[in-house]
């Protein structure tokens, strides 16, 4: 398929030749749709905790995490460009769209207002005069372009999201604060890991260096913050519309493979309990209570499950029968009903990484939903994106519409087995759950491939527990005007 020079090029960038050939084959065949059997609902795949249960988990949290390694994993590599789509459109056309009009009307409510005003002053302009004269382009330019704050090119993690008494706070800082509320280890240390893009890592490190001592002093903790970048070796090959390799300047074109590529970053880390949450899902301090409560509750539930699972696996190893006990508890406490007819299959089912996923009631926000999915002969709980479901199939569309919850990317994970060994996470990915998208490059159409999503197919073979969490724990920022919502003020 490839010439010797092309093979050398593929290997020189760290890519696996066999995997690249498989990607070409996947482009040709496409990825199969998921076969959703029914939506996960309360009691049938989704655990609904009572107020008493939540309180009980909170009370036992500190004792449960005693001596455990905790890690907060935050995907933070995405650029904020799409946040400002309407503002960029205004700059390009000069026409004041409704989103830009609202942005200008409420501009003083944004946490970055002060630094934006100061930026304009340095440029010899006055914010007040520009607003008074309805000359908005210089304001938007100063916010987005490189000669100003450059927000149009920065990642979300470095933008000023919230106003505090000590000044504006970025999402990265909000995650530092969150970590101090639920991810402190017994030794007073907090481990955070951010995945960032290569061009922005230095900025993240500079921001951290300026701020970390203040937060350490405020909370009496020690931060251990690390960064990693999406591995070049995980990039996927691009093809033309005939599924032939796409060339640019005479070389094969590879593209970043989406957040599913971060499975390798996660696999390089080790901890007993790993919290995963997107960079932009943060709130000001006065609204953090629900987030902290449910992070602790989900982690406590995870540890409860592992205590049960490890106990059953040890008993099986000793030749003791616990099948009936395990099946009853899995159904009554954890809302799952695995098809395990004997102790051997129970042991195989339990000996896998575990994820506890918060699920919020469906309010029309975009996001994957929880479903029971059939893969060959096995039925399991999965987070399914709409793009993975065959909407041309009326029955599949009907099941999709019955879904009552969706995934806000709120996970607590256990990645060690009952003997304390870390799982090799790549072994639990379903490689047939990737995504194919259409893009353009230098005016030419191409097809690109994303690896199975980090919380979708990348965790397809994990043990999955879904837990209902309040909508107050889900506050993403998709557009700049989302920062005007009460949850960010």
Short mmCIF file of C-alpha atoms in Angstrom, two decimals:
data_model
loop_
_atom_site.label_atom_id
_atom_site.label_comp_id
_atom_site.label_asym_id
_atom_site.label_seq_id
_atom_site.Cartn_x
_atom_site.Cartn_y
_atom_site.Cartn_z
CA UNK A 1 0.00 0.00 0.00
CA UNK A 2 2.84 2.39 0.86
CA UNK A 3 6.22 2.93 -0.79
CA UNK A 4 9.39 2.38 1.23
CA UNK A 5 9.84 6.16 1.57
CA UNK A 6 6.27 6.53 2.84
CA UNK A 7 6.80 3.69 5.30
CA UNK A 8 9.93 5.41 6.56
CA UNK A 9 7.99 8.66 6.94
CA UNK A 10 5.25 6.92 8.91
CA UNK A 11 7.76 5.28 11.23
CA UNK A 12 9.79 8.49 11.61
CA UNK A 13 6.80 10.24 13.19
CA UNK A 14 6.26 7.40 15.65
CA UNK A 15 3.18 5.99 13.94
CA UNK A 16 2.52 2.27 13.72
CA UNK A 17 2.45 1.08 10.09
CA UNK A 18 -0.05 -1.71 10.80
CA UNK A 19 -2.41 0.72 12.54
CA UNK A 20 -2.18 3.18 9.65
CA UNK A 21 -3.06 0.40 7.19
CA UNK A 22 -5.99 -0.52 9.43
CA UNK A 23 -7.14 3.12 9.39
CA UNK A 24 -7.19 3.05 5.58
CA UNK A 25 -9.31 -0.12 5.76
CA UNK A 26 -11.66 1.55 8.27
CA UNK A 27 -12.11 4.49 5.94
CA UNK A 28 -13.09 2.06 3.19
CA UNK A 29 -15.57 0.07 5.28
CA UNK A 30 -16.71 2.78 7.69
CA UNK A 31 -17.46 2.20 11.37
CA UNK A 32 -20.61 0.26 12.29
CA UNK A 33 -23.39 2.00 14.17
CA UNK A 34 -23.94 1.01 17.77
CA UNK A 35 -26.91 -1.26 18.37
CA UNK A 36 -28.74 0.44 21.24
CA UNK A 37 -31.19 -1.91 22.96
CA UNK A 38 -32.79 0.52 25.38
CA UNK A 39 -31.86 3.70 27.24
CA UNK A 40 -30.32 3.37 30.67
CA UNK A 41 -32.88 4.62 33.17
CA UNK A 42 -33.19 4.98 36.92
CA UNK A 43 -32.88 1.49 38.40
CA UNK A 44 -31.99 -0.02 35.03
CA UNK A 45 -28.44 1.15 34.50
CA UNK A 46 -28.61 4.47 36.37
CA UNK A 47 -28.21 4.69 40.13
CA UNK A 48 -30.29 7.34 41.87
CA UNK A 49 -28.84 8.22 45.26
CA UNK A 50 -31.16 9.35 48.01
CA UNK A 51 -30.24 12.38 50.12
CA UNK A 52 -29.39 9.96 52.93
CA UNK A 53 -27.08 7.93 50.68
CA UNK A 54 -25.31 11.07 49.44
CA UNK A 55 -24.77 12.20 53.01
CA UNK A 56 -23.52 8.75 53.99
CA UNK A 57 -20.99 8.75 51.15
CA UNK A 58 -19.82 12.22 52.15
CA UNK A 59 -19.28 11.13 55.75
CA UNK A 60 -17.22 8.09 54.78
CA UNK A 61 -15.22 9.84 52.04
CA UNK A 62 -12.23 10.96 54.10
CA UNK A 63 -11.75 7.54 55.66
CA UNK A 64 -12.16 5.79 52.31
CA UNK A 65 -9.45 7.80 50.55
CA UNK A 66 -7.01 7.47 53.45
CA UNK A 67 -3.68 6.36 51.99
CA UNK A 68 -4.97 6.32 48.41
CA UNK A 69 -3.33 8.05 45.45
CA UNK A 70 -5.74 10.58 43.94
CA UNK A 71 -5.41 12.27 40.56
CA UNK A 72 -7.45 14.93 38.79
CA UNK A 73 -7.19 14.54 34.99
CA UNK A 74 -8.30 17.52 32.91
CA UNK A 75 -8.39 17.51 29.08
CA UNK A 76 -7.43 21.12 28.29
CA UNK A 77 -5.94 21.17 24.81
CA UNK A 78 -8.90 22.53 22.87
CA UNK A 79 -8.64 26.07 21.49
CA UNK A 80 -11.38 28.56 22.36
CA UNK A 81 -11.88 29.58 18.72
CA UNK A 82 -15.43 28.19 18.52
CA UNK A 83 -16.40 30.18 21.61
CA UNK A 84 -16.05 33.33 19.54
CA UNK A 85 -17.62 32.19 16.27
CA UNK A 86 -20.22 35.00 16.27
CA UNK A 87 -17.64 37.65 17.15
CA UNK A 88 -15.37 36.50 14.33
CA UNK A 89 -18.36 36.65 12.00
CA UNK A 90 -19.00 40.23 13.09
CA UNK A 91 -15.39 41.18 12.32
CA UNK A 92 -15.60 39.56 8.89
CA UNK A 93 -18.94 41.01 7.80
CA UNK A 94 -19.28 44.18 9.86
CA UNK A 95 -22.88 43.18 10.54
CA UNK A 96 -23.93 43.18 14.17
CA UNK A 97 -25.47 39.76 14.86
CA UNK A 98 -27.62 39.17 17.93
CA UNK A 99 -24.88 37.29 19.83
CA UNK A 100 -22.38 40.12 19.34
CA UNK A 101 -25.03 42.67 20.24
CA UNK A 102 -25.66 40.83 23.52
CA UNK A 103 -21.91 40.52 24.12
CA UNK A 104 -21.48 44.30 23.81
CA UNK A 105 -24.58 45.07 25.86
CA UNK A 106 -23.34 42.97 28.79
CA UNK A 107 -19.60 43.48 28.30
CA UNK A 108 -18.99 44.84 31.81
CA UNK A 109 -20.19 41.54 33.29
CA UNK A 110 -17.33 39.54 31.77
CA UNK A 111 -14.39 38.70 34.02
CA UNK A 112 -11.99 39.86 31.31
CA UNK A 113 -13.59 43.33 31.02
CA UNK A 114 -10.90 45.07 33.06
CA UNK A 115 -7.96 43.57 31.17
CA UNK A 116 -9.72 44.25 27.86
CA UNK A 117 -10.26 47.88 28.84
CA UNK A 118 -6.60 48.21 29.84
CA UNK A 119 -5.55 46.61 26.55
CA UNK A 120 -7.53 49.24 24.61
CA UNK A 121 -5.95 52.00 26.69
CA UNK A 122 -2.49 50.74 25.76
CA UNK A 123 -3.59 50.90 22.14
CA UNK A 124 -4.55 54.55 22.60
CA UNK A 125 -8.31 53.92 22.68
CA UNK A 126 -11.00 54.29 25.32
CA UNK A 127 -13.48 51.53 26.06
CA UNK A 128 -16.09 54.05 27.17
CA UNK A 129 -15.70 56.21 24.07
CA UNK A 130 -15.90 53.21 21.75
CA UNK A 131 -19.07 52.00 23.45
CA UNK A 132 -20.58 55.49 23.41
CA UNK A 133 -19.90 55.91 19.70
CA UNK A 134 -21.06 52.34 18.94
CA UNK A 135 -17.65 51.61 17.38
CA UNK A 136 -17.43 47.98 18.41
CA UNK A 137 -14.87 46.52 16.02
CA UNK A 138 -11.80 47.78 17.94
CA UNK A 139 -13.22 46.22 21.11
CA UNK A 140 -13.75 42.82 19.50
CA UNK A 141 -10.38 43.07 17.75
CA UNK A 142 -8.65 43.78 21.05
CA UNK A 143 -10.27 40.72 22.58
CA UNK A 144 -9.61 38.22 19.79
CA UNK A 145 -6.58 39.26 17.78
CA UNK A 146 -2.89 38.75 18.52
CA UNK A 147 -2.20 42.44 18.99
CA UNK A 148 -4.71 42.40 21.85
CA UNK A 149 -5.62 39.67 24.38
CA UNK A 150 -5.49 37.02 21.62
CA UNK A 151 -8.47 35.14 23.05
CA UNK A 152 -9.34 33.86 19.59
CA UNK A 153 -6.24 31.65 19.58
CA UNK A 154 -5.81 30.75 23.25
CA UNK A 155 -7.17 27.58 24.88
CA UNK A 156 -10.21 27.87 27.16
CA UNK A 157 -8.09 27.00 30.17
CA UNK A 158 -6.24 30.32 29.99
CA UNK A 159 -9.19 32.67 29.50
CA UNK A 160 -10.59 34.78 32.34
CA UNK A 161 -13.88 33.07 33.18
CA UNK A 162 -14.90 34.30 36.62
CA UNK A 163 -14.54 37.43 38.72
CA UNK A 164 -13.30 37.09 42.30
CA UNK A 165 -12.28 39.52 45.02
CA UNK A 166 -8.67 38.79 44.05
CA UNK A 167 -9.23 39.41 40.35
CA UNK A 168 -10.22 37.34 37.32
CA UNK A 169 -9.81 33.56 37.50
CA UNK A 170 -9.13 31.14 34.64
CA UNK A 171 -10.58 27.60 34.32
CA UNK A 172 -7.14 26.17 35.10
CA UNK A 173 -7.22 28.03 38.42
CA UNK A 174 -10.78 26.87 39.10
CA UNK A 175 -9.56 23.28 38.77
CA UNK A 176 -6.79 24.03 41.27
CA UNK A 177 -9.45 25.30 43.69
CA UNK A 178 -11.74 22.33 43.02
CA UNK A 179 -8.87 19.96 43.64
CA UNK A 180 -8.32 21.48 47.07
CA UNK A 181 -11.95 20.71 47.91
CA UNK A 182 -12.10 16.98 47.08
CA UNK A 183 -8.79 15.63 45.78
CA UNK A 184 -6.38 16.20 48.68
CA UNK A 185 -4.40 13.10 49.62
CA UNK A 186 -3.59 12.10 53.18
CA UNK A 187 -0.15 13.70 52.79
CA UNK A 188 -1.68 17.08 51.88
CA UNK A 189 -0.70 16.83 48.23
CA UNK A 190 -2.98 17.39 45.25
CA UNK A 191 -2.07 15.80 41.93
CA UNK A 192 -3.46 17.43 38.81
CA UNK A 193 -2.69 16.56 35.21
CA UNK A 194 -3.64 18.77 32.27
CA UNK A 195 -3.42 17.62 28.66
CA UNK A 196 -2.49 20.67 26.58
CA UNK A 197 -1.46 21.50 23.03
CA UNK A 198 2.28 21.95 22.36
CA UNK A 199 1.99 25.63 21.46
CA UNK A 200 0.26 26.49 24.73
CA UNK A 201 2.05 24.40 27.36
CA UNK A 202 4.52 27.16 28.19
CA UNK A 203 1.67 29.61 28.81
CA UNK A 204 -0.03 27.13 31.14
CA UNK A 205 3.21 26.66 33.06
CA UNK A 206 3.77 30.41 33.31
CA UNK A 207 0.24 30.94 34.66
CA UNK A 208 0.71 28.11 37.13
CA UNK A 209 4.04 29.51 38.34
CA UNK A 210 2.41 32.88 39.03
CA UNK A 211 -0.61 31.52 40.88
CA UNK A 212 0.18 28.20 42.52
CA UNK A 213 1.83 29.58 45.68
CA UNK A 214 -1.23 31.73 46.39
CA UNK A 215 -3.53 28.72 46.25
CA UNK A 216 -1.17 26.56 48.27
CA UNK A 217 -1.15 29.19 50.98
CA UNK A 218 -4.93 29.70 50.82
CA UNK A 219 -5.74 25.99 51.20
CA UNK A 220 -2.70 24.69 53.11
CA UNK A 221 -1.90 22.10 50.45
CA UNK A 222 0.89 21.21 48.07
CA UNK A 223 0.10 21.03 44.37
CA UNK A 224 1.82 18.55 42.10
CA UNK A 225 0.80 19.63 38.61
CA UNK A 226 1.93 17.89 35.44
CA UNK A 227 1.23 18.39 31.76
CA UNK A 228 1.25 16.20 28.69
CA UNK A 229 0.48 16.63 25.03
CA UNK A 230 -1.54 14.48 22.69
CA UNK A 231 1.01 12.05 21.25
CA UNK A 232 1.98 12.55 17.64
CA UNK A 233 1.96 8.78 17.25
CA UNK A 234 -1.82 8.78 17.85
CA UNK A 235 -2.51 11.05 14.87
CA UNK A 236 -4.58 9.35 12.18
CA UNK A 237 -3.98 9.43 8.44
CA UNK A 238 -6.25 11.56 6.25
CA UNK A 239 -7.68 10.27 2.98
CA UNK A 240 -9.32 11.80 -0.07
CA UNK A 241 -12.93 11.12 -1.00
CA UNK A 242 -11.85 7.91 -2.75
CA UNK A 243 -10.25 6.68 0.50
CA UNK A 244 -6.75 7.07 -0.90
CA UNK A 245 -4.07 8.65 1.33
CA UNK A 246 -4.20 12.45 1.23
CA UNK A 247 -0.95 14.20 0.35
CA UNK A 248 0.14 17.72 1.22
CA UNK A 249 3.37 19.09 -0.28
CA UNK A 250 4.24 15.56 -1.35
CA UNK A 251 3.88 14.06 2.15
CA UNK A 252 1.17 11.96 3.78
CA UNK A 253 -1.15 14.07 5.91
CA UNK A 254 -1.81 13.03 9.51
CA UNK A 255 -4.28 14.79 11.80
CA UNK A 256 -4.91 14.83 15.58
CA UNK A 257 -7.38 12.06 16.40
CA UNK A 258 -9.72 13.78 18.89
CA UNK A 259 -10.00 13.33 22.65
CA UNK A 260 -9.92 9.56 22.28
CA UNK A 261 -6.18 9.89 21.68
CA UNK A 262 -5.85 10.98 25.31
CA UNK A 263 -6.40 7.38 26.40
CA UNK A 264 -2.65 6.95 25.94
CA UNK A 265 -1.95 9.98 28.17
CA UNK A 266 -4.28 8.53 30.79
CA UNK A 267 -2.63 5.13 30.43
CA UNK A 268 0.75 6.68 31.25
CA UNK A 269 -0.52 7.85 34.65
CA UNK A 270 -1.16 5.87 37.77
CA UNK A 271 -3.46 6.47 40.74
CA UNK A 272 -6.05 4.66 42.84
CA UNK A 273 -8.80 7.16 42.06
CA UNK A 274 -8.81 9.36 38.95
CA UNK A 275 -11.26 12.25 38.55
CA UNK A 276 -11.92 13.27 34.92
CA UNK A 277 -13.64 16.51 34.00
CA UNK A 278 -13.51 18.91 31.05
CA UNK A 279 -11.61 22.17 31.42
CA UNK A 280 -14.61 24.47 30.85
CA UNK A 281 -17.06 22.83 33.27
CA UNK A 282 -16.26 25.04 36.26
CA UNK A 283 -18.20 27.53 38.39
CA UNK A 284 -17.34 30.35 40.81
CA UNK A 285 -16.69 29.45 44.45
CA UNK A 286 -20.18 30.29 45.72
CA UNK A 287 -21.64 27.64 43.37
CA UNK A 288 -19.12 24.83 43.90
CA UNK A 289 -20.97 23.01 46.72
CA UNK A 290 -22.92 20.58 44.52
CA UNK A 291 -19.85 19.78 42.43
CA UNK A 292 -17.79 18.98 45.53
CA UNK A 293 -20.58 16.95 47.11
CA UNK A 294 -21.14 14.74 44.09
CA UNK A 295 -17.46 14.33 43.24
CA UNK A 296 -16.97 12.89 46.72
CA UNK A 297 -20.13 10.78 46.44
CA UNK A 298 -19.08 9.31 43.07
CA UNK A 299 -15.60 8.55 44.40
CA UNK A 300 -17.03 6.92 47.53
CA UNK A 301 -19.33 4.80 45.38
CA UNK A 302 -16.36 3.78 43.23
CA UNK A 303 -14.39 2.69 46.29
CA UNK A 304 -17.43 0.84 47.66
CA UNK A 305 -17.74 -1.02 44.38
CA UNK A 306 -14.05 -1.87 44.31
CA UNK A 307 -14.17 -3.14 47.90
CA UNK A 308 -17.01 -5.47 46.91
CA UNK A 309 -15.39 -6.47 43.61
CA UNK A 310 -11.96 -7.13 45.11
CA UNK A 311 -13.53 -9.17 47.91
CA UNK A 312 -15.46 -11.32 45.42
CA UNK A 313 -12.38 -11.85 43.24
CA UNK A 314 -10.28 -12.90 46.21
CA UNK A 315 -12.96 -15.35 47.32
CA UNK A 316 -13.22 -16.79 43.80
CA UNK A 317 -9.45 -17.23 43.80
CA UNK A 318 -9.81 -19.16 47.07
CA UNK A 319 -12.46 -21.40 45.52
CA UNK A 320 -15.36 -19.89 47.47
CA UNK A 321 -18.80 -19.43 45.91
CA UNK A 322 -20.10 -15.83 45.88
CA UNK A 323 -22.04 -15.83 42.59
CA UNK A 324 -25.53 -15.33 44.01
CA UNK A 325 -24.37 -12.69 46.47
CA UNK A 326 -22.49 -10.78 43.77
CA UNK A 327 -25.33 -10.83 41.24
CA UNK A 328 -27.86 -9.66 43.82
CA UNK A 329 -25.68 -6.78 44.97
CA UNK A 330 -24.66 -5.73 41.46
CA UNK A 331 -28.35 -5.36 40.60
CA UNK A 332 -29.70 -3.91 43.84
CA UNK A 333 -26.88 -1.48 44.67
CA UNK A 334 -25.14 -0.81 41.36
CA UNK A 335 -28.06 -1.13 38.88
CA UNK A 336 -26.22 -3.52 36.55
CA UNK A 337 -27.15 -7.05 35.51
CA UNK A 338 -24.17 -8.74 33.82
CA UNK A 339 -24.64 -12.04 32.03
CA UNK A 340 -22.32 -14.14 34.22
CA UNK A 341 -23.62 -17.70 34.65
CA UNK A 342 -20.67 -18.98 36.70
CA UNK A 343 -17.74 -17.92 38.87
CA UNK A 344 -15.27 -17.90 35.97
CA UNK A 345 -17.35 -15.44 33.95
CA UNK A 346 -17.98 -13.35 37.08
CA UNK A 347 -14.24 -13.15 37.69
CA UNK A 348 -13.65 -12.10 34.07
CA UNK A 349 -16.39 -9.47 34.31
CA UNK A 350 -15.00 -7.96 37.52
CA UNK A 351 -11.33 -7.93 36.51
CA UNK A 352 -11.54 -4.73 34.48
CA UNK A 353 -11.10 -0.98 35.02
CA UNK A 354 -14.13 0.77 36.53
CA UNK A 355 -15.69 4.13 35.75
CA UNK A 356 -18.44 5.87 37.70
CA UNK A 357 -20.09 8.39 35.40
CA UNK A 358 -22.32 11.24 36.52
CA UNK A 359 -25.46 11.56 34.39
CA UNK A 360 -27.75 14.60 34.34
CA UNK A 361 -31.36 14.77 33.25
CA UNK A 362 -31.71 15.50 29.56
CA UNK A 363 -32.45 19.19 29.01
CA UNK A 364 -31.64 19.34 25.32
CA UNK A 365 -27.92 20.07 25.72
CA UNK A 366 -25.62 18.24 23.31
CA UNK A 367 -23.79 15.26 24.70
CA UNK A 368 -23.65 11.48 24.68
CA UNK A 369 -26.37 9.53 26.41
CA UNK A 370 -26.38 6.36 28.55
CA UNK A 371 -27.67 3.24 26.79
CA UNK A 372 -27.68 -0.52 26.99
CA UNK A 373 -25.77 -1.51 23.85
CA UNK A 374 -25.48 -4.93 22.21
CA UNK A 375 -22.08 -5.81 20.75
CA UNK A 376 -22.13 -9.26 19.16
CA UNK A 377 -23.54 -11.34 22.04
CA UNK A 378 -22.75 -9.03 24.96
CA UNK A 379 -25.03 -6.29 26.28
CA UNK A 380 -23.30 -3.54 28.25
CA UNK A 381 -23.71 0.03 29.43
CA UNK A 382 -22.17 2.58 27.07
CA UNK A 383 -22.13 6.33 26.51
CA UNK A 384 -23.35 6.72 22.93
CA UNK A 385 -23.06 9.85 20.80
CA UNK A 386 -25.88 10.63 18.37
CA UNK A 387 -23.44 10.20 15.46
CA UNK A 388 -22.96 6.56 16.52
CA UNK A 389 -26.67 5.76 16.17
CA UNK A 390 -28.38 4.93 12.86
CA UNK A 391 -31.12 7.56 12.71
CA UNK A 392 -32.38 6.04 9.44
CA UNK A 393 -33.52 3.06 11.52
CA UNK A 394 -36.87 4.07 13.02
CA UNK A 395 -36.49 1.72 15.99
CA UNK A 396 -33.04 3.05 16.85
CA UNK A 397 -34.35 6.62 16.54
CA UNK A 398 -37.27 5.74 18.83
CA UNK A 399 -34.94 4.35 21.49
CA UNK A 400 -32.73 7.42 21.23
CA UNK A 401 -35.71 9.69 21.89
CA UNK A 402 -36.57 7.70 25.02
CA UNK A 403 -33.26 8.60 26.63
CA UNK A 404 -33.80 10.54 29.87
CA UNK A 405 -30.20 11.47 30.72
CA UNK A 406 -26.98 12.58 29.08
CA UNK A 407 -23.28 12.60 29.89
CA UNK A 408 -21.69 15.82 31.19
CA UNK A 409 -18.17 14.26 31.21
CA UNK A 410 -18.07 13.73 34.96
CA UNK A 411 -16.13 10.56 35.69
CA UNK A 412 -14.33 8.93 38.60
CA UNK A 413 -12.18 5.99 37.55
CA UNK A 414 -10.41 3.03 39.11
CA UNK A 415 -7.60 1.64 36.95
CA UNK A 416 -5.96 -0.93 39.22
CA UNK A 417 -6.92 -4.57 39.70
CA UNK A 418 -7.61 -6.38 42.95
CA UNK A 419 -3.91 -7.14 43.36
CA UNK A 420 -2.93 -3.49 42.97
CA UNK A 421 -1.60 -3.77 39.42
CA UNK A 422 -2.46 -1.06 36.90
CA UNK A 423 -4.57 -2.16 33.96
CA UNK A 424 -3.27 -1.69 30.42
CA UNK A 425 -6.11 0.61 29.37
CA UNK A 426 -5.59 0.26 25.62
CA UNK A 427 -6.74 -3.37 25.90
CA UNK A 428 -10.21 -2.23 26.94
CA UNK A 429 -10.90 0.05 23.95
CA UNK A 430 -13.33 -0.90 21.18
CA UNK A 431 -11.42 0.13 18.05
CA UNK A 432 -14.56 -0.16 15.91
CA UNK A 433 -16.21 2.86 17.57
CA UNK A 434 -14.19 5.61 15.90
CA UNK A 435 -15.59 8.55 13.96
CA UNK A 436 -15.11 9.63 10.33
CA UNK A 437 -15.62 13.29 9.49
CA UNK A 438 -15.37 15.41 6.34
CA UNK A 439 -12.91 18.31 6.34
CA UNK A 440 -11.11 20.50 3.83
CA UNK A 441 -7.45 21.38 3.52
CA UNK A 442 -6.11 24.09 1.20
CA UNK A 443 -9.41 24.00 -0.66
CA UNK A 444 -9.40 20.21 -1.10
CA UNK A 445 -11.96 17.88 0.47
CA UNK A 446 -10.69 15.11 2.72
CA UNK A 447 -11.89 12.57 5.24
CA UNK A 448 -10.46 12.52 8.76
CA UNK A 449 -10.68 9.92 11.51
CA UNK A 450 -11.09 10.31 15.24
CA UNK A 451 -10.19 7.50 17.58
CA UNK A 452 -12.92 6.08 19.85
CA UNK A 453 -13.89 8.90 22.23
CA UNK A 454 -12.19 8.90 25.63
CA UNK A 455 -15.46 8.33 27.52
CA UNK A 456 -17.12 6.46 24.61
CA UNK A 457 -15.43 3.60 22.79
CA UNK A 458 -12.08 4.13 24.53
CA UNK A 459 -13.74 2.87 27.72
CA UNK A 460 -16.16 0.46 26.06
CA UNK A 461 -14.92 -2.61 27.93
CA UNK A 462 -14.71 -0.96 31.35
CA UNK A 463 -17.19 -1.75 34.11
CA UNK A 464 -19.60 1.17 33.93
CA UNK A 465 -21.71 2.61 36.74
CA UNK A 466 -24.03 5.48 35.87
CA UNK A 467 -25.17 7.78 38.68
CA UNK A 468 -27.69 10.60 38.44
CA UNK A 469 -26.16 13.95 39.43
CA UNK A 470 -27.86 17.37 39.55
CA UNK A 471 -27.82 19.63 36.50
CA UNK A 472 -26.06 22.22 38.67
CA UNK A 473 -22.86 20.19 38.25
CA UNK A 474 -22.90 20.74 34.48
CA UNK A 475 -21.92 24.25 33.38
CA UNK A 476 -19.98 24.10 30.09
CA UNK A 477 -18.91 27.19 28.20
CA UNK A 478 -19.53 26.63 24.50
CA UNK A 479 -19.88 30.31 23.52
CA UNK A 480 -18.50 33.43 25.16
CA UNK A 481 -22.02 34.51 26.11
CA UNK A 482 -22.40 31.36 28.21
CA UNK A 483 -20.23 33.24 30.71
CA UNK A 484 -23.21 35.55 31.24
CA UNK A 485 -25.31 32.70 32.65
CA UNK A 486 -25.98 32.83 36.42
CA UNK A 487 -23.76 29.74 36.85
CA UNK A 488 -20.72 31.80 35.80
CA UNK A 489 -21.49 35.11 37.50
#
